[in-house]
């Protein structure tokens, strides 16, 4: 199979919620040997982490694909960066749940550091859902500078405050309620994130009558 064929087949199975372990394992190994475009890489990473990344072999494949993605990060559009960051975050969570926190996830951290350089000035290109997902992913990965990205995402969210959908607003509140102590952020950035949280919470209170039970 060629690059596009592999990417399309993997994506198609995942989109249909058909996840044959043996096929995914073999296809994932084949993908590592191919020169993939940003879209193909994104589709494969999305497919491999469509659900919780329960298989160590698939998590390993995701980590193996991230360095290649990092090398051509300038060619990725912002939705692609967000989806790849989400894949990286799911692998980190998989490693943590298996008692391997901090081990063998350096490529996830490195990818997010590189992605942040592209993302900070382009957050306005993301949909509301993608914006909150990107922020949440960086918090999970915990790469250096995560709070910088979080604060920037918060500013972008406040610019859109009046048009944020209720579910997105609530998800943002969950993201900004996270204790940032472990990331050791500068006081100025931590304060900025707290201000975002308070503003989001005030908006939720104003909309209280519009929330579903």
PDB file of C-alpha atoms in Angstrom:
ATOM      1  CA  UNK A   1       0.000   0.000   0.000  1.00  0.00           C
ATOM      2  CA  UNK A   2       1.029   3.609  -0.659  1.00  0.00           C
ATOM      3  CA  UNK A   3       0.927   6.408   1.892  1.00  0.00           C
ATOM      4  CA  UNK A   4      -2.550   7.674   1.019  1.00  0.00           C
ATOM      5  CA  UNK A   5      -3.983   4.162   0.898  1.00  0.00           C
ATOM      6  CA  UNK A   6      -2.602   3.251   4.329  1.00  0.00           C
ATOM      7  CA  UNK A   7      -3.807   6.515   5.859  1.00  0.00           C
ATOM      8  CA  UNK A   8      -7.261   6.213   4.302  1.00  0.00           C
ATOM      9  CA  UNK A   9      -7.764   2.589   5.365  1.00  0.00           C
ATOM     10  CA  UNK A  10      -6.681   3.236   8.956  1.00  0.00           C
ATOM     11  CA  UNK A  11      -8.828   6.365   9.167  1.00  0.00           C
ATOM     12  CA  UNK A  12     -11.819   4.609   7.598  1.00  0.00           C
ATOM     13  CA  UNK A  13     -11.750   1.727  10.063  1.00  0.00           C
ATOM     14  CA  UNK A  14     -11.463   4.083  13.034  1.00  0.00           C
ATOM     15  CA  UNK A  15     -14.208   6.403  11.781  1.00  0.00           C
ATOM     16  CA  UNK A  16     -16.503   3.379  11.473  1.00  0.00           C
ATOM     17  CA  UNK A  17     -15.618   2.290  15.019  1.00  0.00           C
ATOM     18  CA  UNK A  18     -14.089  -0.901  13.638  1.00  0.00           C
ATOM     19  CA  UNK A  19     -10.762  -1.364  15.404  1.00  0.00           C
ATOM     20  CA  UNK A  20      -9.221  -4.761  14.566  1.00  0.00           C
ATOM     21  CA  UNK A  21      -6.104  -4.947  16.728  1.00  0.00           C
ATOM     22  CA  UNK A  22      -4.031  -7.126  14.400  1.00  0.00           C
ATOM     23  CA  UNK A  23      -4.746  -4.941  11.362  1.00  0.00           C
ATOM     24  CA  UNK A  24      -4.040  -1.720  13.215  1.00  0.00           C
ATOM     25  CA  UNK A  25      -0.772  -3.110  14.515  1.00  0.00           C
ATOM     26  CA  UNK A  26       0.450  -4.142  11.062  1.00  0.00           C
ATOM     27  CA  UNK A  27      -0.784  -0.974   9.373  1.00  0.00           C
ATOM     28  CA  UNK A  28       0.816   1.173  12.055  1.00  0.00           C
ATOM     29  CA  UNK A  29       4.158  -0.539  11.528  1.00  0.00           C
ATOM     30  CA  UNK A  30       3.874   0.026   7.775  1.00  0.00           C
ATOM     31  CA  UNK A  31       3.083   3.712   8.337  1.00  0.00           C
ATOM     32  CA  UNK A  32       6.349   4.210  10.208  1.00  0.00           C
ATOM     33  CA  UNK A  33       8.299   3.349   7.045  1.00  0.00           C
ATOM     34  CA  UNK A  34       6.463   5.835   4.819  1.00  0.00           C
ATOM     35  CA  UNK A  35       7.053   9.510   4.045  1.00  0.00           C
ATOM     36  CA  UNK A  36       3.702  10.898   5.151  1.00  0.00           C
ATOM     37  CA  UNK A  37       2.129  14.279   4.464  1.00  0.00           C
ATOM     38  CA  UNK A  38       0.802  16.330   7.403  1.00  0.00           C
ATOM     39  CA  UNK A  39      -2.773  15.298   6.606  1.00  0.00           C
ATOM     40  CA  UNK A  40      -1.843  11.616   6.364  1.00  0.00           C
ATOM     41  CA  UNK A  41       0.090  11.766   9.623  1.00  0.00           C
ATOM     42  CA  UNK A  42      -2.821  13.511  11.323  1.00  0.00           C
ATOM     43  CA  UNK A  43      -5.358  10.996  10.046  1.00  0.00           C
ATOM     44  CA  UNK A  44      -3.261   8.073  11.255  1.00  0.00           C
ATOM     45  CA  UNK A  45      -2.592   9.571  14.688  1.00  0.00           C
ATOM     46  CA  UNK A  46      -6.269  10.403  15.090  1.00  0.00           C
ATOM     47  CA  UNK A  47      -7.228   6.856  14.104  1.00  0.00           C
ATOM     48  CA  UNK A  48      -4.695   5.187  16.411  1.00  0.00           C
ATOM     49  CA  UNK A  49      -6.000   7.196  19.367  1.00  0.00           C
ATOM     50  CA  UNK A  50      -9.672   7.217  18.308  1.00  0.00           C
ATOM     51  CA  UNK A  51     -10.498   5.662  21.628  1.00  0.00           C
ATOM     52  CA  UNK A  52      -8.403   5.513  24.749  1.00  0.00           C
ATOM     53  CA  UNK A  53      -4.941   4.386  23.743  1.00  0.00           C
ATOM     54  CA  UNK A  54      -5.184   1.010  25.484  1.00  0.00           C
ATOM     55  CA  UNK A  55      -2.681  -0.957  23.420  1.00  0.00           C
ATOM     56  CA  UNK A  56       0.947  -0.339  24.257  1.00  0.00           C
ATOM     57  CA  UNK A  57       1.954  -1.245  20.697  1.00  0.00           C
ATOM     58  CA  UNK A  58      -0.292   1.470  19.245  1.00  0.00           C
ATOM     59  CA  UNK A  59       0.925   3.993  21.807  1.00  0.00           C
ATOM     60  CA  UNK A  60       4.484   3.134  20.791  1.00  0.00           C
ATOM     61  CA  UNK A  61       3.592   3.715  17.140  1.00  0.00           C
ATOM     62  CA  UNK A  62       2.135   7.126  17.930  1.00  0.00           C
ATOM     63  CA  UNK A  63       5.346   8.081  19.717  1.00  0.00           C
ATOM     64  CA  UNK A  64       7.367   6.795  16.742  1.00  0.00           C
ATOM     65  CA  UNK A  65       5.371   8.936  14.281  1.00  0.00           C
ATOM     66  CA  UNK A  66       5.565  12.178  16.271  1.00  0.00           C
ATOM     67  CA  UNK A  67       9.246  12.972  15.503  1.00  0.00           C
ATOM     68  CA  UNK A  68       8.552  12.830  11.765  1.00  0.00           C
ATOM     69  CA  UNK A  69       5.575  15.129  12.282  1.00  0.00           C
ATOM     70  CA  UNK A  70       7.752  17.487  14.303  1.00  0.00           C
ATOM     71  CA  UNK A  71      10.249  17.829  11.458  1.00  0.00           C
ATOM     72  CA  UNK A  72       7.597  19.212   9.134  1.00  0.00           C
ATOM     73  CA  UNK A  73       5.494  21.048  11.707  1.00  0.00           C
ATOM     74  CA  UNK A  74       5.658  24.264   9.663  1.00  0.00           C
ATOM     75  CA  UNK A  75       3.534  22.520   7.014  1.00  0.00           C
ATOM     76  CA  UNK A  76       0.775  21.560   9.458  1.00  0.00           C
ATOM     77  CA  UNK A  77      -2.354  23.670   9.672  1.00  0.00           C
ATOM     78  CA  UNK A  78      -3.724  24.472  13.118  1.00  0.00           C
ATOM     79  CA  UNK A  79      -6.451  21.790  13.239  1.00  0.00           C
ATOM     80  CA  UNK A  80      -3.774  19.217  12.335  1.00  0.00           C
ATOM     81  CA  UNK A  81      -1.518  20.505  15.117  1.00  0.00           C
ATOM     82  CA  UNK A  82      -4.394  20.286  17.581  1.00  0.00           C
ATOM     83  CA  UNK A  83      -5.292  16.722  16.585  1.00  0.00           C
ATOM     84  CA  UNK A  84      -1.679  15.548  16.781  1.00  0.00           C
ATOM     85  CA  UNK A  85      -1.329  17.213  20.195  1.00  0.00           C
ATOM     86  CA  UNK A  86      -4.436  15.366  21.364  1.00  0.00           C
ATOM     87  CA  UNK A  87      -2.886  12.092  20.185  1.00  0.00           C
ATOM     88  CA  UNK A  88       0.276  12.912  22.132  1.00  0.00           C
ATOM     89  CA  UNK A  89      -1.794  13.641  25.235  1.00  0.00           C
ATOM     90  CA  UNK A  90      -3.665  10.334  24.992  1.00  0.00           C
ATOM     91  CA  UNK A  91      -0.371   8.443  24.839  1.00  0.00           C
ATOM     92  CA  UNK A  92       0.904  10.297  27.911  1.00  0.00           C
ATOM     93  CA  UNK A  93      -2.291   9.362  29.767  1.00  0.00           C
ATOM     94  CA  UNK A  94      -1.837   5.738  28.659  1.00  0.00           C
ATOM     95  CA  UNK A  95       1.707   5.753  30.018  1.00  0.00           C
ATOM     96  CA  UNK A  96       0.568   7.261  33.313  1.00  0.00           C
ATOM     97  CA  UNK A  97      -2.213   4.695  33.728  1.00  0.00           C
ATOM     98  CA  UNK A  98       0.362   1.947  33.228  1.00  0.00           C
ATOM     99  CA  UNK A  99       2.697   3.355  35.829  1.00  0.00           C
ATOM    100  CA  UNK A 100       5.192   4.614  33.262  1.00  0.00           C
ATOM    101  CA  UNK A 101       4.797   8.318  33.784  1.00  0.00           C
ATOM    102  CA  UNK A 102       7.786  10.155  32.377  1.00  0.00           C
ATOM    103  CA  UNK A 103       9.117   7.118  30.554  1.00  0.00           C
ATOM    104  CA  UNK A 104       9.288   6.804  26.793  1.00  0.00           C
ATOM    105  CA  UNK A 105       7.039   9.826  26.196  1.00  0.00           C
ATOM    106  CA  UNK A 106       9.781  12.313  25.360  1.00  0.00           C
ATOM    107  CA  UNK A 107       8.642  12.510  21.731  1.00  0.00           C
ATOM    108  CA  UNK A 108       5.178  13.604  22.909  1.00  0.00           C
ATOM    109  CA  UNK A 109       6.752  16.366  24.998  1.00  0.00           C
ATOM    110  CA  UNK A 110       9.124  17.372  22.186  1.00  0.00           C
ATOM    111  CA  UNK A 111       6.272  17.508  19.686  1.00  0.00           C
ATOM    112  CA  UNK A 112       4.202  19.803  21.884  1.00  0.00           C
ATOM    113  CA  UNK A 113       7.168  22.110  22.491  1.00  0.00           C
ATOM    114  CA  UNK A 114       7.687  22.406  18.740  1.00  0.00           C
ATOM    115  CA  UNK A 115       3.957  22.708  18.053  1.00  0.00           C
ATOM    116  CA  UNK A 116       3.637  25.534  20.565  1.00  0.00           C
ATOM    117  CA  UNK A 117       6.029  27.655  18.513  1.00  0.00           C
ATOM    118  CA  UNK A 118       3.566  27.438  15.634  1.00  0.00           C
ATOM    119  CA  UNK A 119       0.379  27.572  17.671  1.00  0.00           C
ATOM    120  CA  UNK A 120       0.832  30.664  19.817  1.00  0.00           C
ATOM    121  CA  UNK A 121       0.289  33.134  16.974  1.00  0.00           C
ATOM    122  CA  UNK A 122      -2.343  31.060  15.182  1.00  0.00           C
ATOM    123  CA  UNK A 123      -4.897  30.131  17.838  1.00  0.00           C
ATOM    124  CA  UNK A 124      -7.508  32.200  16.031  1.00  0.00           C
ATOM    125  CA  UNK A 125      -7.472  29.568  13.257  1.00  0.00           C
ATOM    126  CA  UNK A 126      -8.999  26.966  15.575  1.00  0.00           C
ATOM    127  CA  UNK A 127     -12.659  26.248  16.154  1.00  0.00           C
ATOM    128  CA  UNK A 128     -13.932  26.654  19.715  1.00  0.00           C
ATOM    129  CA  UNK A 129     -13.810  22.907  20.310  1.00  0.00           C
ATOM    130  CA  UNK A 130     -10.302  22.565  18.878  1.00  0.00           C
ATOM    131  CA  UNK A 131      -9.102  25.486  20.997  1.00  0.00           C
ATOM    132  CA  UNK A 132     -10.166  23.896  24.276  1.00  0.00           C
ATOM    133  CA  UNK A 133      -8.888  20.482  23.187  1.00  0.00           C
ATOM    134  CA  UNK A 134      -5.469  21.946  22.381  1.00  0.00           C
ATOM    135  CA  UNK A 135      -5.257  23.637  25.785  1.00  0.00           C
ATOM    136  CA  UNK A 136      -6.300  20.450  27.577  1.00  0.00           C
ATOM    137  CA  UNK A 137      -3.768  18.397  25.614  1.00  0.00           C
ATOM    138  CA  UNK A 138      -0.875  20.665  26.561  1.00  0.00           C
ATOM    139  CA  UNK A 139      -1.844  20.450  30.222  1.00  0.00           C
ATOM    140  CA  UNK A 140      -1.842  16.649  30.064  1.00  0.00           C
ATOM    141  CA  UNK A 141       1.520  16.465  28.314  1.00  0.00           C
ATOM    142  CA  UNK A 142       2.946  19.059  30.690  1.00  0.00           C
ATOM    143  CA  UNK A 143       5.697  20.185  28.341  1.00  0.00           C
ATOM    144  CA  UNK A 144       7.830  23.233  29.156  1.00  0.00           C
ATOM    145  CA  UNK A 145       5.803  26.327  28.394  1.00  0.00           C
ATOM    146  CA  UNK A 146       2.413  24.624  28.709  1.00  0.00           C
ATOM    147  CA  UNK A 147       1.105  27.473  30.848  1.00  0.00           C
ATOM    148  CA  UNK A 148       2.168  29.968  28.188  1.00  0.00           C
ATOM    149  CA  UNK A 149      -0.049  28.136  25.702  1.00  0.00           C
ATOM    150  CA  UNK A 150      -2.831  27.853  28.281  1.00  0.00           C
ATOM    151  CA  UNK A 151      -2.795  31.586  28.988  1.00  0.00           C
ATOM    152  CA  UNK A 152      -2.810  32.375  25.260  1.00  0.00           C
ATOM    153  CA  UNK A 153      -5.711  29.982  24.704  1.00  0.00           C
ATOM    154  CA  UNK A 154      -7.506  31.683  27.572  1.00  0.00           C
ATOM    155  CA  UNK A 155      -7.089  35.100  25.979  1.00  0.00           C
ATOM    156  CA  UNK A 156      -8.401  33.737  22.702  1.00  0.00           C
ATOM    157  CA  UNK A 157     -11.373  32.150  24.480  1.00  0.00           C
ATOM    158  CA  UNK A 158     -12.243  35.446  26.167  1.00  0.00           C
ATOM    159  CA  UNK A 159     -12.203  37.182  22.776  1.00  0.00           C
ATOM    160  CA  UNK A 160     -14.887  34.700  21.730  1.00  0.00           C
ATOM    161  CA  UNK A 161     -16.700  34.634  25.070  1.00  0.00           C
ATOM    162  CA  UNK A 162     -20.107  35.690  23.813  1.00  0.00           C
ATOM    163  CA  UNK A 163     -20.155  33.084  21.044  1.00  0.00           C
ATOM    164  CA  UNK A 164     -18.778  30.108  22.990  1.00  0.00           C
ATOM    165  CA  UNK A 165     -21.193  27.195  23.026  1.00  0.00           C
ATOM    166  CA  UNK A 166     -22.304  26.145  26.519  1.00  0.00           C
ATOM    167  CA  UNK A 167     -20.519  22.745  26.420  1.00  0.00           C
ATOM    168  CA  UNK A 168     -17.293  24.441  25.312  1.00  0.00           C
ATOM    169  CA  UNK A 169     -17.636  27.055  28.058  1.00  0.00           C
ATOM    170  CA  UNK A 170     -18.008  24.327  30.684  1.00  0.00           C
ATOM    171  CA  UNK A 171     -15.066  22.391  29.266  1.00  0.00           C
ATOM    172  CA  UNK A 172     -12.915  25.521  29.390  1.00  0.00           C
ATOM    173  CA  UNK A 173     -13.860  26.024  33.032  1.00  0.00           C
ATOM    174  CA  UNK A 174     -12.693  22.467  33.768  1.00  0.00           C
ATOM    175  CA  UNK A 175      -9.401  23.110  31.976  1.00  0.00           C
ATOM    176  CA  UNK A 176      -8.717  26.371  33.807  1.00  0.00           C
ATOM    177  CA  UNK A 177      -9.682  24.920  37.193  1.00  0.00           C
ATOM    178  CA  UNK A 178      -6.653  22.583  37.091  1.00  0.00           C
ATOM    179  CA  UNK A 179      -4.002  23.135  39.757  1.00  0.00           C
ATOM    180  CA  UNK A 180      -0.956  24.475  37.897  1.00  0.00           C
ATOM    181  CA  UNK A 181       1.475  24.059  40.798  1.00  0.00           C
ATOM    182  CA  UNK A 182       3.206  21.023  39.293  1.00  0.00           C
ATOM    183  CA  UNK A 183       4.056  23.050  36.167  1.00  0.00           C
ATOM    184  CA  UNK A 184       5.700  25.762  38.280  1.00  0.00           C
ATOM    185  CA  UNK A 185       4.360  28.671  36.223  1.00  0.00           C
ATOM    186  CA  UNK A 186       5.555  32.252  36.735  1.00  0.00           C
ATOM    187  CA  UNK A 187       3.209  34.133  39.044  1.00  0.00           C
ATOM    188  CA  UNK A 188       2.138  36.470  36.232  1.00  0.00           C
ATOM    189  CA  UNK A 189       1.017  33.587  33.997  1.00  0.00           C
ATOM    190  CA  UNK A 190      -0.677  31.759  36.856  1.00  0.00           C
ATOM    191  CA  UNK A 191      -2.549  34.925  37.722  1.00  0.00           C
ATOM    192  CA  UNK A 192      -3.606  35.374  34.093  1.00  0.00           C
ATOM    193  CA  UNK A 193      -5.022  31.832  34.026  1.00  0.00           C
ATOM    194  CA  UNK A 194      -6.882  32.463  37.277  1.00  0.00           C
ATOM    195  CA  UNK A 195      -8.371  35.619  35.789  1.00  0.00           C
ATOM    196  CA  UNK A 196      -9.544  33.613  32.771  1.00  0.00           C
ATOM    197  CA  UNK A 197     -11.145  31.054  35.082  1.00  0.00           C
ATOM    198  CA  UNK A 198     -13.006  33.739  37.024  1.00  0.00           C
ATOM    199  CA  UNK A 199     -14.272  35.377  33.831  1.00  0.00           C
ATOM    200  CA  UNK A 200     -15.430  32.047  32.394  1.00  0.00           C
ATOM    201  CA  UNK A 201     -17.153  31.162  35.665  1.00  0.00           C
ATOM    202  CA  UNK A 202     -18.925  34.523  35.736  1.00  0.00           C
ATOM    203  CA  UNK A 203     -20.133  33.951  32.178  1.00  0.00           C
ATOM    204  CA  UNK A 204     -21.424  30.503  33.142  1.00  0.00           C
ATOM    205  CA  UNK A 205     -23.311  32.028  36.059  1.00  0.00           C
ATOM    206  CA  UNK A 206     -24.856  34.612  33.728  1.00  0.00           C
ATOM    207  CA  UNK A 207     -25.990  31.822  31.398  1.00  0.00           C
ATOM    208  CA  UNK A 208     -27.255  29.541  34.166  1.00  0.00           C
ATOM    209  CA  UNK A 209     -30.843  29.542  32.904  1.00  0.00           C
ATOM    210  CA  UNK A 210     -29.722  28.359  29.467  1.00  0.00           C
ATOM    211  CA  UNK A 211     -27.950  25.218  30.695  1.00  0.00           C
ATOM    212  CA  UNK A 212     -29.676  21.893  30.320  1.00  0.00           C
ATOM    213  CA  UNK A 213     -30.415  19.938  33.543  1.00  0.00           C
TER     214      UNK A 213
END
